[in-house]
Amino acid sequence: MKKLIPAYVRVPLLFFIVALTMEFFIDSGNKPAFIEYPMVSVFLFVFLFVLIAIEITISAVDNVTYQLLSEEEKQRLEAEEQLGITESTWYKNMMQKLTKSKPIAAEHELVLDHDYDGIKELDNDLPPWWKYLFIVSIIWGFAYFAYYEMFGGDNQEMELQKAIAEAQIKLEEYKKTAPDLMSADNVTLLTDAADLSKGKTIYETNCAACHKIDGGGQIGPNLTDNHWILGGGIKEVFHTISEGGRDGKGMVSWKTMLKPTEIQQVASYVLSLAGTNPPEAKAAEGEVWEGQATVATNAEEVAN
């Protein structure tokens, strides 16, 4: 029997609707849900199998039912299937419920006593859908006015400000756990041997030319004493490496050449050189950094 939507359209449509719905509601990160969770793939496979089985069963029932019809019933059914959608019974019934319109044969019941040069007026009622929509819009208008004007509901500007504030909070939380968004404000001292080893490699590749391989200083200052020109804490050293030293006479900025995690590693390694007293070290420059003793103690513990 003829269906409004054929099976070869109905089955894929239902399948993809269910698949997309599951993908929307299941949190699977960057991977599709059916890849991240094998049970989702199993469910979709079973669901597709059931859909196909249902279509086969319905088709078989329709065939059996058709064979049981009399010749007159078969002819009537075939005639109905040849009709267009607008001529079908269900469509006419639906439009009748939506519009409550009178058939042309019954229009004489609606004629008013107005006659304008032979032009007559029909007293057609408004369609039910229009009246219901109008009533709903009035109720919605009162509710909207009460919420925003009487009970202080958030307007668009307030909603925007709240959304920005929430986004800022999430961004700050993300920065705490995102190494590549690290800055001098949230950097911490690394004491793990693996991190210090990486920092040493970066130092020997990029810094030894000015500070010597042992940190004793050459063009650049001595990094092993307790005197610092721009501060000797992890935040200060990170900032100096990232942004560069004094204008015109200090070190260049390395933030375009090194990642924040690499700057953290080399800064931690530089602080671990405190108190190593290399031979032929350059004379101290800058001022004594009060926090150096704590940093040096932590570094020495890791070295030991």
CSV table of C-alpha atoms in Angstrom, one decimal:
chain,number,residue,atom,x,y,z
A,1,MET,CA,0.0,0.0,0.0
A,2,LYS,CA,1.2,3.5,-0.8
A,3,LYS,CA,2.9,5.4,2.0
A,4,LEU,CA,3.4,9.2,2.2
A,5,ILE,CA,7.1,8.8,2.8
A,6,PRO,CA,8.8,5.7,1.1
A,7,ALA,CA,10.7,3.2,3.3
A,8,TYR,CA,14.1,4.1,1.6
A,9,VAL,CA,13.7,7.6,2.9
A,10,ARG,CA,12.0,6.9,6.2
A,11,VAL,CA,14.6,4.4,7.5
A,12,PRO,CA,17.7,6.5,6.9
A,13,LEU,CA,15.9,9.6,8.2
A,14,LEU,CA,14.9,8.0,11.5
A,15,PHE,CA,18.3,6.5,11.9
A,16,PHE,CA,20.2,9.8,11.4
A,17,ILE,CA,17.8,11.7,13.7
A,18,VAL,CA,18.5,9.2,16.5
A,19,ALA,CA,22.2,9.2,15.8
A,20,LEU,CA,22.4,13.0,15.8
A,21,THR,CA,20.3,13.2,19.0
A,22,MET,CA,22.7,10.8,20.8
A,23,GLU,CA,25.7,12.8,19.5
A,24,PHE,CA,24.2,16.0,20.8
A,25,PHE,CA,23.4,14.7,24.3
A,26,ILE,CA,26.4,12.4,24.9
A,27,ASP,CA,29.6,14.2,25.9
A,28,SER,CA,32.4,12.5,24.0
A,29,GLY,CA,34.9,15.2,23.8
A,30,ASN,CA,36.6,15.8,20.4
A,31,LYS,CA,35.7,12.3,19.1
A,32,PRO,CA,32.2,11.2,17.8
A,33,ALA,CA,30.2,9.4,20.4
A,34,PHE,CA,30.0,6.1,18.4
A,35,ILE,CA,33.8,6.0,18.3
A,36,GLU,CA,34.5,7.1,21.9
A,37,TYR,CA,31.9,4.7,23.3
A,38,PRO,CA,31.6,1.3,21.5
A,39,MET,CA,28.2,0.7,23.1
A,40,VAL,CA,26.7,3.6,21.1
A,41,SER,CA,27.8,1.9,17.9
A,42,VAL,CA,26.2,-1.3,19.0
A,43,PHE,CA,23.0,0.5,19.9
A,44,LEU,CA,22.9,2.2,16.5
A,45,PHE,CA,23.5,-1.0,14.7
A,46,VAL,CA,20.7,-2.8,16.6
A,47,PHE,CA,18.4,0.2,16.0
A,48,LEU,CA,19.0,0.2,12.3
A,49,PHE,CA,18.4,-3.6,12.2
A,50,VAL,CA,15.1,-3.1,14.1
A,51,LEU,CA,14.0,-0.4,11.7
A,52,ILE,CA,14.7,-2.6,8.7
A,53,ALA,CA,12.9,-5.5,10.3
A,54,ILE,CA,9.8,-3.3,11.1
A,55,GLU,CA,9.7,-2.1,7.5
A,56,ILE,CA,9.9,-5.6,6.1
A,57,THR,CA,7.1,-6.8,8.5
A,58,ILE,CA,4.9,-3.8,7.6
A,59,SER,CA,5.4,-4.5,3.9
A,60,ALA,CA,4.6,-8.2,4.4
A,61,VAL,CA,1.4,-7.3,6.4
A,62,ASP,CA,0.3,-4.8,3.6
A,63,ASN,CA,0.8,-7.5,1.0
A,64,VAL,CA,-1.2,-10.0,2.8
A,65,THR,CA,-4.0,-7.5,3.6
A,66,TYR,CA,-4.1,-6.4,0.0
A,67,GLN,CA,-4.5,-10.0,-1.2
A,68,LEU,CA,-7.5,-10.4,1.2
A,69,LEU,CA,-9.4,-7.5,-0.3
A,70,SER,CA,-12.1,-7.9,-2.8
A,71,GLU,CA,-11.7,-6.7,-6.4
A,72,GLU,CA,-13.9,-3.7,-5.7
A,73,GLU,CA,-11.9,-2.8,-2.6
A,74,LYS,CA,-8.7,-3.2,-4.5
A,75,GLN,CA,-10.0,-0.8,-7.3
A,76,ARG,CA,-11.1,1.7,-4.7
A,77,LEU,CA,-7.7,1.5,-2.9
A,78,GLU,CA,-5.8,2.0,-6.2
A,79,ALA,CA,-8.0,5.0,-7.1
A,80,GLU,CA,-7.3,6.6,-3.7
A,81,GLU,CA,-3.5,6.0,-4.2
A,82,GLN,CA,-3.7,7.9,-7.5
A,83,LEU,CA,-5.0,11.0,-5.8
A,84,GLY,CA,-2.7,13.9,-5.0
A,85,ILE,CA,-2.0,15.0,-1.5
A,86,THR,CA,-4.4,17.9,-1.6
A,87,GLU,CA,-7.2,15.6,-2.9
A,88,SER,CA,-6.7,13.0,-0.2
A,89,THR,CA,-9.3,12.5,2.5
A,90,TRP,CA,-6.8,13.0,5.4
A,91,TYR,CA,-5.6,16.3,3.9
A,92,LYS,CA,-9.1,17.6,3.5
A,93,ASN,CA,-10.0,16.6,7.1
A,94,MET,CA,-6.9,18.3,8.4
A,95,MET,CA,-7.6,21.6,6.5
A,96,GLN,CA,-11.2,21.5,7.7
A,97,LYS,CA,-10.1,21.3,11.3
A,98,LEU,CA,-7.6,24.1,10.8
A,99,THR,CA,-9.8,26.5,8.9
A,100,LYS,CA,-13.4,25.5,9.9
A,101,SER,CA,-14.3,26.6,6.4
A,102,LYS,CA,-17.6,25.8,4.7
A,103,PRO,CA,-17.7,24.0,1.4
A,104,ILE,CA,-18.7,26.1,-1.6
A,105,ALA,CA,-22.1,24.3,-1.8
A,106,ALA,CA,-22.9,25.6,1.7
A,107,GLU,CA,-21.8,29.2,1.2
A,108,HIS,CA,-25.4,30.4,1.0
A,109,GLU,CA,-25.6,29.9,4.7
A,110,LEU,CA,-22.9,32.6,5.3
A,111,VAL,CA,-24.3,35.3,3.0
A,112,LEU,CA,-24.9,38.5,4.9
A,113,ASP,CA,-27.7,41.0,4.0
A,114,HIS,CA,-25.2,43.4,2.4
A,115,ASP,CA,-25.4,43.9,-1.3
A,116,TYR,CA,-23.0,46.3,-3.0
A,117,ASP,CA,-24.0,46.4,-6.7
A,118,GLY,CA,-24.4,42.7,-6.8
A,119,ILE,CA,-21.3,42.0,-4.6
A,120,LYS,CA,-22.3,40.0,-1.5
A,121,GLU,CA,-20.3,39.4,1.7
A,122,LEU,CA,-19.8,36.1,3.4
A,123,ASP,CA,-19.6,35.9,7.2
A,124,ASN,CA,-16.6,33.5,7.4
A,125,ASP,CA,-15.3,32.8,10.8
A,126,LEU,CA,-11.6,33.4,11.6
A,127,PRO,CA,-9.5,30.1,11.3
A,128,PRO,CA,-9.1,28.4,14.7
A,129,TRP,CA,-5.3,28.4,14.4
A,130,TRP,CA,-5.3,32.3,14.0
A,131,LYS,CA,-7.5,32.8,17.0
A,132,TYR,CA,-5.5,30.4,19.2
A,133,LEU,CA,-2.2,32.1,18.1
A,134,PHE,CA,-3.7,35.5,18.9
A,135,ILE,CA,-4.7,34.4,22.4
A,136,VAL,CA,-1.3,32.9,23.0
A,137,SER,CA,0.5,36.1,21.8
A,138,ILE,CA,-1.6,38.2,24.3
A,139,ILE,CA,-0.7,35.8,27.2
A,140,TRP,CA,2.9,35.8,26.1
A,141,GLY,CA,2.9,39.7,26.0
A,142,PHE,CA,1.6,39.9,29.6
A,143,ALA,CA,4.1,37.4,30.8
A,144,TYR,CA,7.0,39.2,29.0
A,145,PHE,CA,6.0,42.5,30.5
A,146,ALA,CA,5.6,41.1,34.0
A,147,TYR,CA,9.0,39.3,33.9
A,148,TYR,CA,11.1,42.2,32.5
A,149,GLU,CA,9.3,45.3,33.8
A,150,MET,CA,7.8,44.2,37.1
A,151,PHE,CA,10.1,41.4,38.4
A,152,GLY,CA,13.4,42.8,37.1
A,153,GLY,CA,14.3,40.1,34.6
A,154,ASP,CA,17.7,40.4,32.9
A,155,ASN,CA,17.6,42.4,29.7
A,156,GLN,CA,19.9,41.7,26.8
A,157,GLU,CA,22.7,44.0,28.1
A,158,MET,CA,22.6,42.4,31.5
A,159,GLU,CA,22.6,38.9,29.9
A,160,LEU,CA,25.6,39.9,27.9
A,161,GLN,CA,27.5,41.2,30.9
A,162,LYS,CA,26.8,38.0,32.8
A,163,ALA,CA,27.9,35.9,29.9
A,164,ILE,CA,31.1,37.8,29.6
A,165,ALA,CA,31.8,37.4,33.3
A,166,GLU,CA,31.2,33.7,33.2
A,167,ALA,CA,33.4,33.4,30.2
A,168,GLN,CA,36.2,35.3,32.0
A,169,ILE,CA,35.9,33.0,35.0
A,170,LYS,CA,36.2,29.9,32.7
A,171,LEU,CA,39.1,31.5,30.9
A,172,GLU,CA,41.0,32.1,34.2
A,173,GLU,CA,40.3,28.5,35.3
A,174,TYR,CA,41.5,27.2,31.9
A,175,LYS,CA,44.7,29.3,32.1
A,176,LYS,CA,45.6,27.6,35.4
A,177,THR,CA,45.7,24.2,33.7
A,178,ALA,CA,46.8,25.3,30.2
A,179,PRO,CA,50.6,25.3,30.0
A,180,ASP,CA,50.7,27.3,26.8
A,181,LEU,CA,48.7,30.1,28.3
A,182,MET,CA,51.1,30.4,31.3
A,183,SER,CA,52.3,33.9,32.2
A,184,ALA,CA,54.4,35.5,34.9
A,185,ASP,CA,51.3,35.9,37.1
A,186,ASN,CA,50.6,32.1,37.4
A,187,VAL,CA,54.0,30.5,36.7
A,188,THR,CA,55.4,28.1,39.3
A,189,LEU,CA,58.9,26.8,40.0
A,190,LEU,CA,59.7,23.4,38.6
A,191,THR,CA,61.8,21.1,40.7
A,192,ASP,CA,61.4,17.8,38.8
A,193,ALA,CA,64.7,16.5,37.4
A,194,ALA,CA,63.1,15.9,33.9
A,195,ASP,CA,61.9,19.5,33.7
A,196,LEU,CA,65.3,20.8,34.9
A,197,SER,CA,67.0,18.6,32.3
A,198,LYS,CA,64.9,20.1,29.5
A,199,GLY,CA,65.6,23.6,30.9
A,200,LYS,CA,69.3,22.9,30.8
A,201,THR,CA,69.1,21.9,27.1
A,202,ILE,CA,67.2,25.1,26.3
A,203,TYR,CA,69.7,27.1,28.3
A,204,GLU,CA,72.8,25.6,26.6
A,205,THR,CA,71.2,26.1,23.2
A,206,ASN,CA,70.0,29.7,23.6
A,207,CYS,CA,71.6,31.3,26.8
A,208,ALA,CA,75.1,29.9,27.2
A,209,ALA,CA,76.5,32.3,24.6
A,210,CYS,CA,75.9,35.3,26.9
A,211,HIS,CA,75.9,33.7,30.3
A,212,LYS,CA,78.5,30.9,29.8
A,213,ILE,CA,77.7,27.3,30.0
A,214,ASP,CA,78.1,27.2,33.8
A,215,GLY,CA,76.0,30.4,34.3
A,216,GLY,CA,79.0,32.4,35.5
A,217,GLY,CA,78.2,35.3,33.1
A,218,GLN,CA,80.0,36.8,30.1
A,219,ILE,CA,78.1,39.4,28.1
A,220,GLY,CA,75.2,38.8,30.4
A,221,PRO,CA,75.3,38.9,34.2
A,222,ASN,CA,76.3,36.1,36.5
A,223,LEU,CA,73.3,33.8,37.2
A,224,THR,CA,74.8,31.9,40.1
A,225,ASP,CA,75.1,34.6,42.8
A,226,ASN,CA,72.3,36.1,44.8
A,227,HIS,CA,72.4,39.5,43.0
A,228,TRP,CA,69.7,40.2,40.4
A,229,ILE,CA,69.1,43.2,38.2
A,230,LEU,CA,65.4,42.6,37.5
A,231,GLY,CA,64.5,40.2,40.4
A,232,GLY,CA,65.4,36.6,41.1
A,233,GLY,CA,62.1,34.9,41.8
A,234,ILE,CA,60.5,32.5,39.4
A,235,LYS,CA,57.9,35.1,38.3
A,236,GLU,CA,60.6,37.8,37.8
A,237,VAL,CA,63.0,35.5,35.8
A,238,PHE,CA,60.1,34.2,33.7
A,239,HIS,CA,59.0,37.7,32.9
A,240,THR,CA,62.6,38.8,32.1
A,241,ILE,CA,63.1,35.8,29.7
A,242,SER,CA,59.7,36.3,28.1
A,243,GLU,CA,59.7,40.1,27.7
A,244,GLY,CA,63.4,40.8,27.6
A,245,GLY,CA,65.7,42.8,29.9
A,246,ARG,CA,66.3,46.5,30.1
A,247,ASP,CA,65.6,48.6,27.1
A,248,GLY,CA,68.7,49.1,24.9
A,249,LYS,CA,71.1,47.1,27.1
A,250,GLY,CA,69.4,44.0,28.3
A,251,MET,CA,68.4,40.6,26.9
A,252,VAL,CA,66.0,40.3,23.9
A,253,SER,CA,62.5,38.9,24.4
A,254,TRP,CA,62.2,35.2,23.9
A,255,LYS,CA,58.5,34.8,24.0
A,256,THR,CA,58.3,34.6,20.2
A,257,MET,CA,60.9,31.8,20.1
A,258,LEU,CA,60.1,29.7,23.2
A,259,LYS,CA,56.8,28.4,24.4
A,260,PRO,CA,55.6,29.4,27.9
A,261,THR,CA,56.4,25.9,29.2
A,262,GLU,CA,59.9,26.1,27.8
A,263,ILE,CA,60.4,29.5,29.4
A,264,GLN,CA,59.2,28.0,32.7
A,265,GLN,CA,61.7,25.1,32.4
A,266,VAL,CA,64.7,27.3,31.5
A,267,ALA,CA,63.8,29.8,34.3
A,268,SER,CA,63.6,27.0,36.8
A,269,TYR,CA,67.0,25.7,35.6
A,270,VAL,CA,68.5,29.2,35.9
A,271,LEU,CA,67.4,29.4,39.5
A,272,SER,CA,68.8,25.9,40.2
A,273,LEU,CA,72.3,27.4,39.4
A,274,ALA,CA,72.3,29.6,42.5
A,275,GLY,CA,75.2,29.0,44.8
A,276,THR,CA,77.2,26.7,42.3
A,277,ASN,CA,80.1,29.2,42.4
A,278,PRO,CA,81.7,28.4,38.9
A,279,PRO,CA,85.3,29.4,38.3
A,280,GLU,CA,86.0,32.8,36.8
A,281,ALA,CA,82.5,34.0,37.5
A,282,LYS,CA,81.6,37.5,36.6
A,283,ALA,CA,81.3,40.1,39.4
A,284,ALA,CA,77.9,40.5,40.9
A,285,GLU,CA,75.4,43.0,39.4
A,286,GLY,CA,72.2,44.4,40.7
A,287,GLU,CA,70.8,43.9,44.2
A,288,VAL,CA,70.6,41.0,46.6
A,289,TRP,CA,67.3,39.1,46.1
A,290,GLU,CA,65.9,38.2,49.4
A,291,GLY,CA,63.9,35.2,48.1
A,292,GLN,CA,67.0,33.6,46.5
A,293,ALA,CA,67.9,31.5,49.6
A,294,THR,CA,64.6,29.7,49.5
A,295,VAL,CA,64.8,29.0,45.7
A,296,ALA,CA,68.4,27.9,46.0
A,297,THR,CA,67.5,25.5,48.8
A,298,ASN,CA,64.7,23.9,46.8
A,299,ALA,CA,67.0,23.6,43.8
A,300,GLU,CA,69.8,22.0,45.8
A,301,GLU,CA,67.4,19.5,47.2
A,302,VAL,CA,66.3,18.4,43.7
A,303,ALA,CA,69.9,18.3,42.6
A,304,ASN,CA,70.8,16.0,45.5
